[in-house]
mmCIF file of C-alpha atoms and ligand atoms in Angstrom:
data_model
loop_
_atom_site.group_PDB
_atom_site.id
_atom_site.type_symbol
_atom_site.label_atom_id
_atom_site.label_comp_id
_atom_site.label_asym_id
_atom_site.label_seq_id
_atom_site.Cartn_x
_atom_site.Cartn_y
_atom_site.Cartn_z
ATOM 1 C CA MET N 1 6.132 64.580 182.154
ATOM 2 C CA ILE N 2 6.996 68.195 181.468
ATOM 3 C CA GLY N 3 4.295 70.608 182.514
ATOM 4 C CA LEU N 4 3.660 74.288 182.786
ATOM 5 C CA ARG N 5 3.411 76.377 185.915
ATOM 6 C CA ALA N 6 3.211 80.019 186.873
ATOM 7 C CA ARG N 7 6.134 82.090 185.636
ATOM 8 C CA SER N 8 9.195 82.315 187.869
ATOM 9 C CA SER N 9 12.164 83.060 185.619
ATOM 10 C CA ALA N 10 11.068 82.699 182.038
ATOM 11 C CA PRO N 11 13.481 82.229 179.135
ATOM 12 C CA ASP N 12 14.053 84.972 176.518
ATOM 13 C CA LEU N 13 14.357 82.927 173.365
ATOM 14 C CA ALA N 14 12.730 79.806 171.960
ATOM 15 C CA ILE N 15 14.841 77.514 169.771
ATOM 16 C CA ASP N 16 13.515 74.865 167.393
ATOM 17 C CA LEU N 17 16.600 73.137 166.006
ATOM 18 C CA GLY N 18 15.170 70.920 163.272
ATOM 19 C CA THR N 19 16.479 68.524 160.658
ATOM 20 C CA ALA N 20 15.675 70.892 157.790
ATOM 21 C CA ASN N 21 15.308 74.272 159.492
ATOM 22 C CA VAL N 22 16.416 76.177 162.559
ATOM 23 C CA ARG N 23 13.897 78.614 163.997
ATOM 24 C CA LEU N 24 14.139 81.197 166.747
ATOM 25 C CA ALA N 25 11.230 83.008 168.327
ATOM 26 C CA THR N 26 10.624 85.426 171.172
ATOM 27 C CA ALA N 27 7.523 86.082 173.221
ATOM 28 C CA ARG N 28 7.484 89.719 172.094
ATOM 29 C CA SER N 29 8.126 89.339 168.360
ATOM 30 C CA GLY N 30 7.143 85.758 167.544
ATOM 31 C CA LEU N 31 9.320 84.174 164.872
ATOM 32 C CA VAL N 32 12.618 86.051 164.448
ATOM 33 C CA LEU N 33 14.662 83.562 162.383
ATOM 34 C CA ASP N 34 13.817 80.732 159.985
ATOM 35 C CA GLN N 35 16.773 79.318 158.040
ATOM 36 C CA PRO N 36 17.874 75.966 156.615
ATOM 37 C CA SER N 37 19.874 73.751 159.006
ATOM 38 C CA LEU N 38 23.048 73.691 156.935
ATOM 39 C CA VAL N 39 26.575 74.974 157.536
ATOM 40 C CA ALA N 40 29.372 75.541 155.040
ATOM 41 C CA ARG N 41 32.931 75.326 156.387
ATOM 42 C CA ASP N 42 36.342 75.783 154.823
ATOM 43 C CA GLY N 43 39.241 73.311 154.878
ATOM 44 C CA ARG N 44 40.253 74.435 158.377
ATOM 45 C CA GLY N 45 36.736 73.884 159.691
ATOM 46 C CA SER N 46 35.893 77.597 160.025
ATOM 47 C CA LEU N 47 32.330 78.623 159.326
ATOM 48 C CA VAL N 48 31.942 80.286 155.928
ATOM 49 C CA ALA N 49 28.160 80.466 155.758
ATOM 50 C CA ALA N 50 25.006 78.973 157.218
ATOM 51 C CA GLY N 51 21.307 78.848 156.431
ATOM 52 C CA HIS N 52 20.104 80.046 153.003
ATOM 53 C CA GLU N 53 23.563 81.279 152.090
ATOM 54 C CA ALA N 54 25.057 77.829 152.732
ATOM 55 C CA VAL N 55 22.334 76.252 150.556
ATOM 56 C CA HIS N 56 23.162 78.740 147.802
ATOM 57 C CA LEU N 57 26.896 77.997 148.043
ATOM 58 C CA ALA N 58 26.240 74.240 147.995
ATOM 59 C CA ARG N 59 24.370 74.642 144.699
ATOM 60 C CA HIS N 60 26.615 77.161 142.984
ATOM 61 C CA SER N 61 30.208 77.107 144.221
ATOM 62 C CA PRO N 62 30.827 74.071 146.398
ATOM 63 C CA SER N 63 34.558 73.641 145.684
ATOM 64 C CA GLY N 64 36.865 73.876 148.700
ATOM 65 C CA LEU N 65 33.985 73.913 151.156
ATOM 66 C CA SER N 66 32.332 71.160 153.150
ATOM 67 C CA PHE N 67 28.604 71.245 153.774
ATOM 68 C CA THR N 68 27.086 69.666 156.865
ATOM 69 C CA ALA N 69 23.523 69.216 158.044
ATOM 70 C CA PRO N 70 23.982 69.018 161.839
ATOM 71 C CA LEU N 71 20.770 67.048 162.405
ATOM 72 C CA ALA N 72 19.209 63.917 160.968
ATOM 73 C CA GLY N 73 16.038 62.204 162.107
ATOM 74 C CA GLY N 74 15.283 65.164 164.389
ATOM 75 C CA VAL N 75 18.448 64.787 166.487
ATOM 76 C CA VAL N 76 21.984 66.165 166.463
ATOM 77 C CA VAL N 77 24.389 63.969 164.489
ATOM 78 C CA ASP N 78 27.286 66.451 164.217
ATOM 79 C CA LEU N 79 27.841 68.348 167.446
ATOM 80 C CA ASP N 80 30.444 70.827 166.124
ATOM 81 C CA ALA N 81 28.249 71.713 163.161
ATOM 82 C CA ALA N 82 25.218 72.100 165.458
ATOM 83 C CA VAL N 83 27.154 74.480 167.750
ATOM 84 C CA ALA N 84 28.289 76.483 164.709
ATOM 85 C CA LEU N 85 24.735 76.678 163.348
ATOM 86 C CA VAL N 86 23.125 77.758 166.625
ATOM 87 C CA HIS N 87 25.920 80.264 167.340
ATOM 88 C CA TRP N 88 25.430 81.729 163.865
ATOM 89 C CA ALA N 89 21.637 81.835 164.393
ATOM 90 C CA LEU N 90 22.031 83.637 167.726
ATOM 91 C CA ARG N 91 24.314 86.193 166.059
ATOM 92 C CA GLN N 92 21.698 86.839 163.371
ATOM 93 C CA VAL N 93 19.212 87.963 166.016
ATOM 94 C CA ALA N 94 21.857 89.742 168.112
ATOM 95 C CA ALA N 95 21.387 87.270 170.951
ATOM 96 C CA THR N 96 25.090 86.951 171.706
ATOM 97 C CA GLY N 97 27.482 88.884 173.872
ATOM 98 C CA ARG N 98 28.159 89.183 177.559
ATOM 99 C CA ARG N 99 24.578 88.551 178.619
ATOM 100 C CA ARG N 100 23.914 85.024 177.461
ATOM 101 C CA PRO N 101 20.237 84.591 176.550
ATOM 102 C CA HIS N 102 18.147 82.170 178.573
ATOM 103 C CA ALA N 103 16.718 79.845 175.957
ATOM 104 C CA VAL N 104 13.977 77.254 175.869
ATOM 105 C CA ALA N 105 14.647 74.426 173.431
ATOM 106 C CA SER N 106 12.131 71.945 172.108
ATOM 107 C CA VAL N 107 13.349 68.349 172.119
ATOM 108 C CA PRO N 108 11.696 65.403 170.368
ATOM 109 C CA VAL N 109 9.816 63.124 172.780
ATOM 110 C CA GLY N 110 11.468 60.225 170.974
ATOM 111 C CA ALA N 111 15.019 61.447 171.587
ATOM 112 C CA THR N 112 17.188 59.228 173.774
ATOM 113 C CA GLU N 113 18.888 60.662 176.858
ATOM 114 C CA VAL N 114 22.180 60.885 174.911
ATOM 115 C CA GLU N 115 20.496 62.670 171.994
ATOM 116 C CA ARG N 116 18.734 65.026 174.373
ATOM 117 C CA ARG N 117 22.051 65.875 176.015
ATOM 118 C CA ALA N 118 23.720 66.441 172.631
ATOM 119 C CA LEU N 119 21.042 68.988 171.740
ATOM 120 C CA GLU N 120 21.380 70.718 175.101
ATOM 121 C CA THR N 121 25.194 70.770 174.809
ATOM 122 C CA ALA N 122 25.017 72.218 171.292
ATOM 123 C CA ILE N 123 22.681 75.027 172.325
ATOM 124 C CA VAL N 124 24.508 75.945 175.533
ATOM 125 C CA SER N 125 27.954 75.729 173.841
ATOM 126 C CA ALA N 126 26.645 78.063 171.152
ATOM 127 C CA GLY N 127 26.205 80.781 173.752
ATOM 128 C CA THR N 128 23.002 80.387 175.759
ATOM 129 C CA ARG N 129 22.720 80.299 179.520
ATOM 130 C CA SER N 130 23.103 77.039 181.419
ATOM 131 C CA PRO N 131 21.039 75.187 182.456
ATOM 132 C CA LEU N 132 18.938 75.248 179.337
ATOM 133 C CA THR N 133 15.173 74.984 179.698
ATOM 134 C CA VAL N 134 13.860 72.027 177.745
ATOM 135 C CA VAL N 135 10.311 71.338 176.648
ATOM 136 C CA GLU N 136 8.889 68.331 174.848
ATOM 137 C CA GLU N 137 8.500 69.279 171.210
ATOM 138 C CA PRO N 138 4.870 68.168 170.765
ATOM 139 C CA LEU N 139 3.842 70.342 173.723
ATOM 140 C CA SER N 140 5.375 73.367 171.988
ATOM 141 C CA ALA N 141 3.712 72.256 168.761
ATOM 142 C CA ALA N 142 0.324 71.934 170.476
ATOM 143 C CA ILE N 143 0.592 75.441 171.942
ATOM 144 C CA GLY N 144 1.691 76.805 168.557
ATOM 145 C CA ALA N 145 -1.241 75.048 166.916
ATOM 146 C CA GLY N 146 -3.593 76.909 169.261
ATOM 147 C CA LEU N 147 -4.751 73.823 171.167
ATOM 148 C CA ALA N 148 -6.152 74.414 174.641
ATOM 149 C CA VAL N 149 -3.300 72.538 176.322
ATOM 150 C CA ALA N 150 -4.212 73.694 179.834
ATOM 151 C CA ASP N 151 -7.726 72.220 179.621
ATOM 152 C CA PRO N 152 -8.558 68.943 181.337
ATOM 153 C CA TYR N 153 -9.848 67.729 177.957
ATOM 154 C CA GLY N 154 -7.540 65.835 175.648
ATOM 155 C CA SER N 155 -6.333 67.289 172.376
ATOM 156 C CA MET N 156 -3.845 65.952 169.898
ATOM 157 C CA VAL N 157 -1.043 67.239 167.715
ATOM 158 C CA LEU N 158 0.888 65.452 164.979
ATOM 159 C CA ASP N 159 4.165 67.033 163.833
ATOM 160 C CA VAL N 160 5.419 65.649 160.537
ATOM 161 C CA GLY N 161 8.825 67.209 160.037
ATOM 162 C CA ALA N 162 11.677 66.646 157.637
ATOM 163 C CA GLY N 163 13.300 63.891 159.700
ATOM 164 C CA ILE N 164 10.987 62.892 162.528
ATOM 165 C CA THR N 165 7.265 62.441 163.091
ATOM 166 C CA GLU N 166 5.851 62.897 166.582
ATOM 167 C CA ALA N 167 2.356 62.779 168.008
ATOM 168 C CA ALA N 168 1.077 63.632 171.453
ATOM 169 C CA VAL N 169 -2.148 63.791 173.374
ATOM 170 C CA VAL N 170 -1.972 66.817 175.668
ATOM 171 C CA ALA N 171 -4.121 67.823 178.632
ATOM 172 C CA GLU N 172 -3.740 69.907 181.801
ATOM 173 C CA GLY N 173 -0.580 71.570 180.516
ATOM 174 C CA GLY N 174 1.419 68.473 179.682
ATOM 175 C CA VAL N 175 1.976 65.562 177.335
ATOM 176 C CA VAL N 176 -0.019 62.570 178.584
ATOM 177 C CA ALA N 177 0.754 60.140 175.771
ATOM 178 C CA SER N 178 3.098 60.278 172.820
ATOM 179 C CA SER N 179 4.718 58.360 170.011
ATOM 180 C CA SER N 180 7.610 59.099 167.678
ATOM 181 C CA ALA N 181 9.318 57.649 164.607
ATOM 182 C CA ARG N 182 12.424 58.694 162.711
ATOM 183 C CA VAL N 183 10.570 59.236 159.501
ATOM 184 C CA GLY N 184 9.640 62.472 157.790
ATOM 185 C CA CYS N 185 9.102 64.266 154.500
ATOM 186 C CA ARG N 186 12.777 64.099 153.619
ATOM 187 C CA ALA N 187 12.853 60.299 153.775
ATOM 188 C CA VAL N 188 9.801 60.111 151.499
ATOM 189 C CA ALA N 189 11.421 62.400 148.931
ATOM 190 C CA GLY N 190 14.686 60.457 149.277
ATOM 191 C CA LEU N 191 12.933 57.185 148.444
ATOM 192 C CA VAL N 192 11.470 58.702 145.274
ATOM 193 C CA ALA N 193 14.837 60.138 144.202
ATOM 194 C CA ARG N 194 16.571 56.778 144.802
ATOM 195 C CA HIS N 195 13.869 54.881 142.964
ATOM 196 C CA MET N 196 14.098 57.159 139.931
ATOM 197 C CA SER N 197 17.862 56.777 139.850
ATOM 198 C CA ARG N 198 17.987 52.993 140.330
ATOM 199 C CA ARG N 199 14.934 51.925 138.356
ATOM 200 C CA HIS N 200 14.868 54.581 135.634
ATOM 201 C CA GLY N 201 18.458 55.870 135.495
ATOM 202 C CA LEU N 202 17.285 59.418 136.125
ATOM 203 C CA THR N 203 18.890 61.861 138.554
ATOM 204 C CA LEU N 204 16.298 64.344 139.761
ATOM 205 C CA ARG N 205 17.018 68.025 140.273
ATOM 206 C CA PRO N 206 17.229 69.259 143.891
ATOM 207 C CA GLY N 207 13.705 69.644 145.262
ATOM 208 C CA ALA N 208 12.074 67.670 142.438
ATOM 209 C CA ALA N 209 11.303 64.567 144.520
ATOM 210 C CA GLN N 210 9.642 66.796 147.134
ATOM 211 C CA ARG N 211 7.316 68.154 144.439
ATOM 212 C CA ILE N 212 6.621 64.741 142.902
ATOM 213 C CA TRP N 213 5.637 62.521 145.816
ATOM 214 C CA PRO N 214 2.588 64.514 146.975
ATOM 215 C CA ARG N 215 1.080 63.780 143.536
ATOM 216 C CA THR N 216 0.645 60.153 144.642
ATOM 217 C CA LEU N 217 -1.712 61.391 147.381
ATOM 218 C CA ALA N 218 -4.175 63.115 145.060
ATOM 219 C CA PRO N 219 -7.673 61.610 145.318
ATOM 220 C CA GLY N 220 -7.943 58.719 142.878
ATOM 221 C CA ALA N 221 -4.310 59.192 141.843
ATOM 222 C CA GLY N 222 -3.588 56.985 138.882
ATOM 223 C CA GLY N 223 -2.275 57.315 135.382
ATOM 224 C CA GLY N 224 1.168 58.685 134.847
ATOM 225 C CA LEU N 225 3.404 61.534 135.935
ATOM 226 C CA THR N 226 5.966 63.243 133.760
ATOM 227 C CA VAL N 227 9.266 63.222 135.621
ATOM 228 C CA GLU N 228 12.250 65.218 134.365
ATOM 229 C CA GLY N 229 15.886 64.797 135.241
ATOM 230 C CA CYS N 230 19.360 64.016 134.061
ATOM 231 C CA ASP N 231 20.151 60.655 132.469
ATOM 232 C CA VAL N 232 22.598 58.808 134.748
ATOM 233 C CA ARG N 233 24.643 57.460 131.807
ATOM 234 C CA SER N 234 24.545 60.173 129.168
ATOM 235 C CA GLY N 235 24.251 63.173 131.443
ATOM 236 C CA GLN N 236 21.575 64.479 129.065
ATOM 237 C CA PHE N 237 18.333 66.008 130.238
ATOM 238 C CA ARG N 238 15.310 63.787 129.582
ATOM 239 C CA ALA N 239 11.701 63.360 130.674
ATOM 240 C CA LEU N 240 9.803 60.150 131.179
ATOM 241 C CA GLU N 241 6.350 59.010 132.202
ATOM 242 C CA VAL N 242 6.138 57.101 135.495
ATOM 243 C CA GLY N 243 3.036 55.371 136.821
ATOM 244 C CA CYS N 244 1.491 57.043 139.840
ATOM 245 C CA GLU N 245 0.836 53.639 141.377
ATOM 246 C CA GLU N 246 4.510 52.715 141.011
ATOM 247 C CA LEU N 247 5.540 55.798 143.022
ATOM 248 C CA ALA N 248 2.708 55.306 145.529
ATOM 249 C CA ALA N 249 4.166 51.865 146.300
ATOM 250 C CA VAL N 250 7.603 53.434 146.816
ATOM 251 C CA VAL N 251 6.355 55.901 149.462
ATOM 252 C CA GLN N 252 3.840 53.605 151.139
ATOM 253 C CA THR N 253 6.019 52.475 154.088
ATOM 254 C CA PRO N 254 6.982 55.907 155.500
ATOM 255 C CA LEU N 255 3.454 57.252 154.998
ATOM 256 C CA HIS N 256 2.078 54.257 156.875
ATOM 257 C CA ALA N 257 4.619 54.908 159.664
ATOM 258 C CA MET N 258 3.393 58.522 160.048
ATOM 259 C CA ALA N 259 -0.205 57.385 160.578
ATOM 260 C CA THR N 260 0.988 54.675 162.982
ATOM 261 C CA VAL N 261 2.680 57.316 165.156
ATOM 262 C CA ALA N 262 -0.638 59.145 165.533
ATOM 263 C CA ARG N 263 -2.574 55.943 166.257
ATOM 264 C CA GLU N 264 -0.029 54.812 168.865
ATOM 265 C CA ALA N 265 -0.176 58.113 170.759
ATOM 266 C CA LEU N 266 -3.961 57.832 170.877
ATOM 267 C CA GLU N 267 -3.875 54.198 172.026
ATOM 268 C CA ARG N 268 -1.500 55.146 174.860
ATOM 269 C CA ALA N 269 -3.798 57.911 176.153
ATOM 270 C CA PRO N 270 -6.313 57.363 178.972
ATOM 271 C CA ILE N 271 -9.660 56.353 177.508
ATOM 272 C CA ASP N 272 -11.514 59.579 178.403
ATOM 273 C CA LEU N 273 -8.847 61.783 176.820
ATOM 274 C CA ALA N 274 -8.739 59.517 173.753
ATOM 275 C CA ALA N 275 -12.492 59.956 173.464
ATOM 276 C CA ASP N 276 -12.048 63.758 173.477
ATOM 277 C CA VAL N 277 -9.541 63.432 170.626
ATOM 278 C CA ALA N 278 -11.777 61.063 168.668
ATOM 279 C CA GLY N 279 -14.443 63.758 168.615
ATOM 280 C CA GLN N 280 -12.157 66.686 167.916
ATOM 281 C CA GLY N 281 -9.491 65.182 165.665
ATOM 282 C CA LEU N 282 -5.853 66.172 165.484
ATOM 283 C CA ALA N 283 -3.893 69.267 164.491
ATOM 284 C CA LEU N 284 -1.254 68.585 161.833
ATOM 285 C CA VAL N 285 1.884 70.772 161.972
ATOM 286 C CA GLY N 286 5.411 70.750 160.528
ATOM 287 C CA GLY N 287 6.402 70.590 156.882
ATOM 288 C CA GLY N 288 3.989 67.690 156.373
ATOM 289 C CA ALA N 289 1.086 70.071 156.911
ATOM 290 C CA ARG N 290 2.179 71.890 153.743
ATOM 291 C CA VAL N 291 2.161 68.732 151.634
ATOM 292 C CA PRO N 292 -0.983 68.689 149.521
ATOM 293 C CA GLY N 293 -3.068 65.617 150.307
ATOM 294 C CA LEU N 294 -1.071 64.436 153.326
ATOM 295 C CA GLY N 295 -3.712 65.611 155.803
ATOM 296 C CA ALA N 296 -6.424 63.636 154.012
ATOM 297 C CA HIS N 297 -4.139 60.613 153.771
ATOM 298 C CA LEU N 298 -3.424 60.733 157.522
ATOM 299 C CA SER N 299 -7.094 61.230 158.279
ATOM 300 C CA ALA N 300 -7.877 58.023 156.390
ATOM 301 C CA GLY N 301 -5.026 56.219 158.167
ATOM 302 C CA THR N 302 -6.088 57.279 161.659
ATOM 303 C CA ALA N 303 -9.875 57.559 161.264
ATOM 304 C CA LEU N 304 -9.563 61.038 162.822
ATOM 305 C CA PRO N 305 -10.475 64.441 161.420
ATOM 306 C CA VAL N 306 -7.230 66.281 160.570
ATOM 307 C CA ARG N 307 -7.008 70.070 160.519
ATOM 308 C CA VAL N 308 -4.081 72.334 159.753
ATOM 309 C CA PRO N 309 -3.707 75.406 161.987
ATOM 310 C CA PRO N 310 -2.441 78.723 160.627
ATOM 311 C CA ASP N 311 1.365 78.773 160.309
ATOM 312 C CA PRO N 312 1.975 75.050 160.898
ATOM 313 C CA LEU N 313 5.695 75.246 159.988
ATOM 314 C CA HIS N 314 6.447 77.563 162.873
ATOM 315 C CA ALA N 315 4.167 75.993 165.490
ATOM 316 C CA VAL N 316 7.016 74.533 167.574
ATOM 317 C CA ALA N 317 9.026 77.778 167.700
ATOM 318 C CA THR N 318 6.107 80.142 168.196
ATOM 319 C CA GLY N 319 4.399 77.718 170.581
ATOM 320 C CA SER N 320 7.335 77.593 172.965
ATOM 321 C CA ALA N 321 7.814 81.344 172.587
ATOM 322 C CA ALA N 322 4.140 82.034 173.291
ATOM 323 C CA CYS N 323 4.339 80.371 176.668
ATOM 324 C CA LEU N 324 7.482 82.314 177.637
ATOM 325 C CA ARG N 325 5.567 85.361 178.726
ATOM 326 C CA GLN N 326 3.113 83.684 181.082
ATOM 327 C CA VAL N 327 4.771 80.507 182.180
ATOM 328 C CA ALA N 328 8.048 78.868 182.906
ATOM 329 C CA VAL N 329 8.578 75.308 181.902
ATOM 330 C CA LEU N 330 9.121 72.843 184.682
ATOM 331 C CA PRO N 331 12.588 71.322 184.606
ATOM 332 C CA ARG N 332 12.838 67.612 183.951
ATOM 333 C CA PRO N 333 12.643 65.507 187.106
HETATM 334 N N1 ATP Q 401 4.815 71.891 149.878
HETATM 335 C C1 ATP Q 401 5.599 70.882 150.277
HETATM 336 N N2 ATP Q 401 5.668 69.738 149.559
HETATM 337 C C2 ATP Q 401 6.445 68.707 149.954
HETATM 338 N N3 ATP Q 401 7.211 68.739 151.072
HETATM 339 C C3 ATP Q 401 7.196 69.859 151.806
HETATM 340 C C4 ATP Q 401 6.392 70.986 151.461
HETATM 341 N N4 ATP Q 401 6.589 71.944 152.395
HETATM 342 C C5 ATP Q 401 7.480 71.428 153.286
HETATM 343 N N5 ATP Q 401 7.844 70.190 152.926
HETATM 344 C C6 ATP Q 401 8.770 69.279 153.632
HETATM 345 O O1 ATP Q 401 8.851 69.700 154.962
HETATM 346 C C7 ATP Q 401 10.212 69.732 155.386
HETATM 347 C C8 ATP Q 401 10.405 70.787 156.420
HETATM 348 O O2 ATP Q 401 9.589 70.464 157.513
HETATM 349 P P1 ATP Q 401 9.903 71.069 158.948
HETATM 350 O O3 ATP Q 401 10.295 72.484 158.805
HETATM 351 O O4 ATP Q 401 8.746 70.729 159.813
HETATM 352 O O5 ATP Q 401 11.176 70.199 159.352
HETATM 353 P P2 ATP Q 401 12.109 70.358 160.625
HETATM 354 O O6 ATP Q 401 11.320 70.922 161.745
HETATM 355 O O7 ATP Q 401 13.351 71.075 160.250
HETATM 356 O O8 ATP Q 401 12.497 68.843 160.855
HETATM 357 P P3 ATP Q 401 12.265 67.849 162.086
HETATM 358 O O9 ATP Q 401 11.224 68.423 162.984
HETATM 359 O O10 ATP Q 401 11.842 66.586 161.458
HETATM 360 O O11 ATP Q 401 13.609 67.733 162.739
HETATM 361 C C9 ATP Q 401 10.974 70.028 154.102
HETATM 362 O O12 ATP Q 401 12.281 69.529 154.183
HETATM 363 C C10 ATP Q 401 10.161 69.299 153.065
HETATM 364 O O13 ATP Q 401 10.615 67.962 152.997
HETATM 365 MG MG1 MG Q 402 10.412 70.180 163.413
#
């Protein structure tokens, strides 16, 4: 278990390297960078752009460049691209140079030892001090969500990200029970996009699936949705009506998996702490907290009250940064 103790040598910079977004935060300023996790490189592998600029290039002038998302499912899948992205991010906040910053990185509780090491290697190779301080991501998320993590009472956080969903019961400064699954908002949108292409011959515009699937969560969702896109065969723009129930069936499995993660974390917690959570409910953070209707859906699937704290997208980054000033994070045993 990773816990918190009185400050000895606290890190300068908190890093949340996510599937969809990379975020940096400091204790003094809070969030200092929030950019898409994407790099654009030329034929020789040199970085051309990263973040929003890379997304823009991918949409408007992709020829001659390769575009790489360094993470999938919450973990690093392309080490070189991850190093390039973090190095670029550090440069954006002027955290490079002779004095390497001491960083704290949040790592998914569900990451394997190899995946954990890949993340650490990427961040240190990008220009931070070694050894890197590592904290379990749900603990950062709980702090960022404003939960009283130091209390002896149990509280719970559920982080639904782009690629990974993690839940933890926290008490006395540490994670006491957790669960994790490689499923997130991106997979749900991907299922809708694939379904529309295969079943209806319609290629959706970028971002369209992300806007469509939350409509299946609306109370009493039924009837039809108008979905627009490009006909796979003719290349012509067209719109068609799709049944809400048809799309609800498409997204059912990953949504069920998200609720299961929360239930598992609760089942693994000591009974008294689980009882605290049952009374209080859970805090929902990550991109999933911004999806209309997902909180209510997860509340029904867990039989727990679900609340969304202010700024749920940045909870991991600001949570780990918030503890920088007062505490240092215990190294892993
Ligand atoms: N209003 C919204 N409607 C639908 N989806 C949304 C909305 N807002 C955010 N999202 C989803 O949330 C994702 C971003 O979530 P988040 O920033 O928590 O991911 P991440 O931290 O980069 O990923 P992970 O923690 O899984 O590695 C987006 O890719 C999108 O799929
Ligand atoms: Mg995340």
